[in-house]
mmCIF file of C-alpha atoms in Angstrom:
data_model
loop_
_atom_site.group_PDB
_atom_site.id
_atom_site.type_symbol
_atom_site.label_atom_id
_atom_site.label_comp_id
_atom_site.label_asym_id
_atom_site.label_seq_id
_atom_site.Cartn_x
_atom_site.Cartn_y
_atom_site.Cartn_z
ATOM 1 C CA MET A 1 -27.220 -32.283 -54.956
ATOM 2 C CA GLU A 2 -23.306 -32.904 -54.248
ATOM 3 C CA SER A 3 -21.721 -36.218 -53.030
ATOM 4 C CA LYS A 4 -18.470 -35.599 -50.628
ATOM 5 C CA GLY A 5 -17.164 -38.433 -49.099
ATOM 6 C CA GLY A 6 -19.781 -41.107 -49.151
ATOM 7 C CA TRP A 7 -22.434 -38.353 -48.339
ATOM 8 C CA HIS A 8 -24.981 -36.646 -50.312
ATOM 9 C CA LEU A 9 -25.348 -32.833 -49.216
ATOM 10 C CA TYR A 10 -28.485 -30.741 -50.061
ATOM 11 C CA PRO A 11 -27.332 -27.011 -50.783
ATOM 12 C CA LYS A 12 -29.813 -26.064 -47.780
ATOM 13 C CA GLN A 13 -28.223 -28.774 -45.793
ATOM 14 C CA ARG A 14 -24.766 -27.515 -46.706
ATOM 15 C CA TYR A 15 -25.457 -24.115 -45.746
ATOM 16 C CA MET A 16 -26.734 -25.109 -42.558
ATOM 17 C CA MET A 17 -23.854 -27.250 -41.396
ATOM 18 C CA THR A 18 -21.422 -24.280 -42.112
ATOM 19 C CA SER A 19 -23.690 -21.566 -40.795
ATOM 20 C CA LEU A 20 -23.968 -23.423 -37.356
ATOM 21 C CA PRO A 21 -20.527 -22.655 -35.848
ATOM 22 C CA THR A 22 -21.019 -18.966 -36.790
ATOM 23 C CA SER A 23 -24.293 -19.000 -35.377
ATOM 24 C CA ALA A 24 -23.056 -20.840 -31.988
ATOM 25 C CA SER A 25 -20.348 -18.214 -31.734
ATOM 26 C CA PHE A 26 -22.827 -15.373 -31.949
ATOM 27 C CA TRP A 27 -25.168 -16.650 -28.968
ATOM 28 C CA PHE A 28 -22.131 -17.424 -26.946
ATOM 29 C CA THR A 29 -20.863 -14.064 -26.931
ATOM 30 C CA LEU A 30 -24.252 -12.348 -26.513
ATOM 31 C CA ILE A 31 -24.478 -14.552 -23.492
ATOM 32 C CA PHE A 32 -21.168 -13.987 -22.332
ATOM 33 C CA PHE A 33 -21.750 -9.900 -22.368
ATOM 34 C CA ALA A 34 -25.167 -10.415 -20.859
ATOM 35 C CA CYS A 35 -23.666 -12.119 -18.198
ATOM 36 C CA LEU A 36 -20.871 -9.866 -17.720
ATOM 37 C CA SER A 37 -23.273 -7.208 -17.685
ATOM 38 C CA ARG A 38 -25.597 -8.732 -15.129
ATOM 39 C CA GLN A 39 -22.665 -9.299 -12.876
ATOM 40 C CA SER A 40 -21.435 -5.587 -13.081
ATOM 41 C CA TYR A 41 -25.075 -4.327 -12.590
ATOM 42 C CA ALA A 42 -25.388 -6.498 -9.124
ATOM 43 C CA GLN A 43 -22.240 -5.326 -7.826
ATOM 44 C CA SER A 44 -22.923 -1.486 -8.315
ATOM 45 C CA PRO A 45 -22.775 0.620 -5.455
ATOM 46 C CA MET A 46 -26.120 0.257 -3.403
ATOM 47 C CA THR A 47 -28.299 3.298 -2.684
ATOM 48 C CA GLN A 48 -28.850 4.323 0.779
ATOM 49 C CA GLU A 49 -32.584 2.994 0.911
ATOM 50 C CA GLU A 50 -31.219 -0.472 -0.280
ATOM 51 C CA VAL A 51 -28.785 -0.454 2.605
ATOM 52 C CA ARG A 52 -31.227 0.480 4.964
ATOM 53 C CA ALA A 53 -33.465 -2.436 3.848
ATOM 54 C CA VAL A 54 -30.426 -4.763 4.111
ATOM 55 C CA ALA A 55 -30.436 -3.654 7.793
ATOM 56 C CA GLN A 56 -34.095 -4.370 8.228
ATOM 57 C CA GLN A 57 -33.565 -7.833 6.991
ATOM 58 C CA TRP A 58 -30.743 -8.652 9.131
ATOM 59 C CA TYR A 59 -33.210 -7.655 11.775
ATOM 60 C CA ALA A 60 -36.170 -9.703 10.399
ATOM 61 C CA GLN A 61 -33.946 -12.813 10.380
ATOM 62 C CA HIS A 62 -32.644 -12.319 13.599
ATOM 63 C CA SER A 63 -35.338 -11.133 15.928
ATOM 64 C CA ALA A 64 -34.660 -13.562 18.522
ATOM 65 C CA GLY A 65 -30.978 -13.038 18.342
ATOM 66 C CA TYR A 66 -27.842 -13.568 16.407
ATOM 67 C CA TYR A 67 -25.830 -16.736 17.068
ATOM 68 C CA LEU A 68 -22.353 -17.064 15.414
ATOM 69 C CA THR A 69 -20.102 -19.879 15.697
ATOM 70 C CA LEU A 70 -16.479 -19.048 14.860
ATOM 71 C CA ASP A 71 -14.686 -21.900 12.749
ATOM 72 C CA PRO A 72 -11.541 -22.617 13.946
ATOM 73 C CA GLU A 73 -10.241 -23.405 10.677
ATOM 74 C CA GLU A 74 -10.959 -19.931 9.110
ATOM 75 C CA ALA A 75 -9.910 -17.980 12.276
ATOM 76 C CA SER A 76 -6.443 -16.367 12.684
ATOM 77 C CA THR A 77 -5.044 -15.955 16.366
ATOM 78 C CA ASN A 78 -2.120 -14.619 17.401
ATOM 79 C CA ILE A 79 -0.434 -12.726 20.566
ATOM 80 C CA GLU A 80 0.488 -9.218 20.960
ATOM 81 C CA SER A 81 1.950 -7.495 23.720
ATOM 82 C CA ILE A 82 1.452 -3.708 24.755
ATOM 83 C CA PHE A 83 3.151 -1.637 27.274
ATOM 84 C CA GLN A 84 0.470 1.294 28.708
ATOM 85 C CA ARG A 85 3.992 2.177 30.852
ATOM 86 C CA SER A 86 7.412 0.792 31.193
ATOM 87 C CA THR A 87 6.488 -1.524 33.808
ATOM 88 C CA ASP A 88 2.376 -2.384 32.884
ATOM 89 C CA LYS A 89 2.689 -5.032 30.228
ATOM 90 C CA GLN A 90 -0.523 -6.269 28.696
ATOM 91 C CA ASP A 91 -1.127 -9.154 26.489
ATOM 92 C CA ARG A 92 -4.027 -9.397 23.829
ATOM 93 C CA LEU A 93 -4.784 -12.271 22.227
ATOM 94 C CA ILE A 94 -6.088 -11.379 18.842
ATOM 95 C CA MET A 95 -8.977 -13.500 16.984
ATOM 96 C CA GLN A 96 -9.762 -12.463 13.486
ATOM 97 C CA TYR A 97 -12.581 -14.460 11.247
ATOM 98 C CA GLN A 98 -14.506 -13.212 8.203
ATOM 99 C CA GLY A 99 -13.495 -9.640 8.961
ATOM 100 C CA MET A 100 -14.297 -9.866 12.629
ATOM 101 C CA ARG A 101 -11.666 -8.596 15.335
ATOM 102 C CA LEU A 102 -12.061 -10.201 18.674
ATOM 103 C CA VAL A 103 -9.420 -9.259 21.061
ATOM 104 C CA LEU A 104 -9.257 -10.871 24.705
ATOM 105 C CA VAL A 105 -6.811 -8.362 26.915
ATOM 106 C CA PHE A 106 -5.007 -9.948 29.808
ATOM 107 C CA ASN A 107 -2.761 -8.290 32.463
ATOM 108 C CA GLN A 108 0.086 -10.984 32.346
ATOM 109 C CA ASP A 109 2.231 -12.699 29.821
ATOM 110 C CA LEU A 110 0.021 -15.565 27.760
ATOM 111 C CA ARG A 111 3.484 -17.068 26.700
ATOM 112 C CA THR A 112 4.633 -17.604 30.006
ATOM 113 C CA ILE A 113 1.554 -17.978 32.316
ATOM 114 C CA GLU A 114 -0.081 -21.614 32.533
ATOM 115 C CA TRP A 115 -3.130 -21.776 30.219
ATOM 116 C CA THR A 116 -5.698 -22.948 32.703
ATOM 117 C CA GLN A 117 -9.032 -21.864 34.518
ATOM 118 C CA ALA A 118 -7.609 -20.300 37.115
ATOM 119 C CA ALA A 119 -5.000 -18.544 35.882
ATOM 120 C CA PHE A 120 -7.777 -16.749 33.012
ATOM 121 C CA ASP A 121 -10.119 -15.871 35.669
ATOM 122 C CA GLU A 122 -7.085 -13.863 37.490
ATOM 123 C CA HIS A 123 -5.842 -12.548 34.557
ATOM 124 C CA PHE A 124 -8.497 -11.835 31.984
ATOM 125 C CA ALA A 125 -8.934 -7.994 32.232
ATOM 126 C CA TYR A 126 -11.281 -6.961 29.113
ATOM 127 C CA LEU A 127 -12.483 -7.854 25.508
ATOM 128 C CA THR A 128 -13.509 -6.203 22.582
ATOM 129 C CA LEU A 129 -15.375 -7.051 19.774
ATOM 130 C CA THR A 130 -15.497 -5.143 16.187
ATOM 131 C CA ASP A 131 -16.792 -5.814 12.548
ATOM 132 C CA ILE A 132 -18.858 -8.339 13.290
ATOM 133 C CA PRO A 133 -19.771 -10.299 10.187
ATOM 134 C CA LEU A 134 -23.925 -9.388 8.780
ATOM 135 C CA GLY A 135 -23.868 -12.211 6.597
ATOM 136 C CA ILE A 136 -25.645 -10.252 4.000
ATOM 137 C CA PRO A 137 -23.626 -9.226 0.858
ATOM 138 C CA VAL A 138 -23.591 -5.061 1.011
ATOM 139 C CA PHE A 139 -21.816 -3.645 -2.366
ATOM 140 C CA GLY A 140 -20.402 -0.197 -1.600
ATOM 141 C CA TRP A 141 -21.074 0.217 1.838
ATOM 142 C CA THR A 142 -19.659 -1.375 5.131
ATOM 143 C CA LEU A 143 -22.163 -2.429 7.048
ATOM 144 C CA ASN A 144 -21.933 -4.439 10.655
ATOM 145 C CA PRO A 145 -23.757 -5.287 13.420
ATOM 146 C CA ARG A 146 -22.387 -3.455 16.456
ATOM 147 C CA VAL A 147 -21.851 -3.554 20.145
ATOM 148 C CA PRO A 148 -23.090 -0.794 22.696
ATOM 149 C CA THR A 149 -19.621 -0.357 24.143
ATOM 150 C CA SER A 150 -15.608 -0.507 23.014
ATOM 151 C CA SER A 151 -15.101 -3.129 25.443
ATOM 152 C CA ALA A 152 -16.648 -5.624 27.950
ATOM 153 C CA GLY A 153 -15.806 -7.405 31.258
ATOM 154 C CA LYS A 154 -15.735 -10.500 32.732
ATOM 155 C CA GLU A 155 -19.672 -10.683 33.125
ATOM 156 C CA MET A 156 -19.847 -10.928 29.305
ATOM 157 C CA ILE A 157 -17.332 -14.083 28.783
ATOM 158 C CA THR A 158 -17.726 -17.549 30.059
ATOM 159 C CA PHE A 159 -14.452 -20.025 29.546
ATOM 160 C CA HIS A 160 -15.586 -23.791 28.801
ATOM 161 C CA ARG A 161 -12.092 -25.121 27.856
ATOM 162 C CA ILE A 162 -8.304 -23.720 28.571
ATOM 163 C CA ASP A 163 -5.442 -26.295 28.137
ATOM 164 C CA LYS A 164 -2.099 -26.178 26.225
ATOM 165 C CA GLU A 165 -4.042 -26.925 23.067
ATOM 166 C CA GLY A 166 -5.822 -23.820 23.076
ATOM 167 C CA LEU A 167 -9.448 -22.632 24.470
ATOM 168 C CA ALA A 168 -13.358 -22.461 23.852
ATOM 169 C CA PHE A 169 -15.228 -19.846 25.459
ATOM 170 C CA THR A 170 -18.587 -17.775 24.660
ATOM 171 C CA ILE A 171 -19.396 -14.382 24.814
ATOM 172 C CA ASN A 172 -22.891 -13.521 25.577
ATOM 173 C CA TRP A 173 -23.507 -9.584 24.757
ATOM 174 C CA GLU A 174 -25.610 -7.682 22.544
ATOM 175 C CA THR A 175 -25.726 -5.615 19.330
ATOM 176 C CA TYR A 176 -27.492 -2.074 19.632
ATOM 177 C CA THR A 177 -27.519 -1.109 16.023
ATOM 178 C CA VAL A 178 -26.710 -2.070 12.317
ATOM 179 C CA GLY A 179 -24.816 0.520 10.975
ATOM 180 C CA GLY A 180 -21.886 1.664 8.307
ATOM 181 C CA TYR A 181 -20.626 3.951 5.549
ATOM 182 C CA SER A 182 -20.698 4.297 2.139
ATOM 183 C CA GLU A 183 -17.372 3.635 0.636
ATOM 184 C CA ASN A 184 -17.637 6.159 -2.342
ATOM 185 C CA GLU A 185 -14.833 8.391 -2.298
ATOM 186 C CA PHE A 186 -16.842 11.804 -1.464
ATOM 187 C CA CYS A 187 -17.935 9.778 1.906
ATOM 188 C CA LYS A 188 -14.542 8.739 2.661
ATOM 189 C CA ARG A 189 -13.231 12.273 2.476
ATOM 190 C CA ALA A 190 -16.220 13.874 4.332
ATOM 191 C CA ARG A 191 -15.376 11.252 7.225
ATOM 192 C CA GLN A 192 -11.674 12.831 7.715
ATOM 193 C CA TRP A 193 -12.996 15.899 7.905
ATOM 194 C CA THR A 194 -13.013 17.553 11.435
ATOM 195 C CA ASP A 195 -15.389 19.222 13.680
ATOM 196 C CA THR A 196 -17.913 18.405 10.689
ATOM 197 C CA PRO A 197 -21.058 16.045 11.238
ATOM 198 C CA THR A 198 -20.806 13.310 8.389
ATOM 199 C CA PRO A 199 -23.307 13.853 5.516
ATOM 200 C CA GLU A 200 -26.789 12.096 5.827
ATOM 201 C CA GLY A 201 -26.365 10.441 2.730
ATOM 202 C CA CYS A 202 -23.107 8.791 3.704
ATOM 203 C CA LEU A 203 -24.223 6.946 6.392
ATOM 204 C CA VAL A 204 -27.150 4.255 7.544
ATOM 205 C CA PHE A 205 -27.488 3.392 11.197
ATOM 206 C CA GLU A 206 -30.590 1.051 12.131
ATOM 207 C CA ASP A 207 -30.964 1.044 15.896
ATOM 208 C CA LYS A 208 -32.537 -2.209 17.629
ATOM 209 C CA ARG A 209 -31.199 -4.257 20.319
ATOM 210 C CA VAL A 210 -30.628 -7.907 19.701
ATOM 211 C CA PRO A 211 -28.484 -10.618 21.919
ATOM 212 C CA LEU A 212 -25.463 -11.963 20.890
ATOM 213 C CA GLN A 213 -24.039 -14.981 21.204
ATOM 214 C CA LEU A 214 -20.502 -16.022 19.955
ATOM 215 C CA ASP A 215 -19.206 -19.325 20.307
ATOM 216 C CA VAL A 216 -15.329 -19.519 20.087
ATOM 217 C CA THR A 217 -12.721 -22.368 19.663
ATOM 218 C CA VAL A 218 -9.474 -21.233 18.836
ATOM 219 C CA ALA A 219 -5.905 -23.146 19.156
ATOM 220 C CA LYS A 220 -3.010 -21.576 21.191
ATOM 221 C CA PRO A 221 -0.795 -19.667 18.836
#
């Protein structure tokens, strides 16, 4: 037994106290690499069957319909002008949210017309909706619910509020499939091949029609 600073240390006690930091460091290192390995494994590309199971899971969760509310705090909004011909001008109100792109197309200048219900009813032409968020993580693939046509007309949209501050509206449509493609290099190249179908192992499409309701409130850009 030793006496040090008023403390009496037995050999065994001294050994335990000096070896504890080493032991703690060892276990910390082990846990760190275990967590790192688990994270890497969890984010490795999913197989085609795993992605197909995710699509089926989405259908099970939204069998009665997919209801999505766009958070105005997270959405970005801007106006883009395009000319089909020298005298044929269209303005696009573009909204992006969680990767989704929603575009309202008007046949008048949105910066000069009055933002009223009557003006929007008169000048609204059509809308497009792409990259609808799935809400379920998918690693190594792009996977989204998809609408059946490239655009929709006035029958799909209801404007609730239009004023100088912004607008609120609802889109009532439907999705017809949950589908997407693998992001591995082979599949990316394969999708660029002309006159050649995409290899079966590079895609997943699970078809089923589900009602879609999208509620949107955005500020005037």
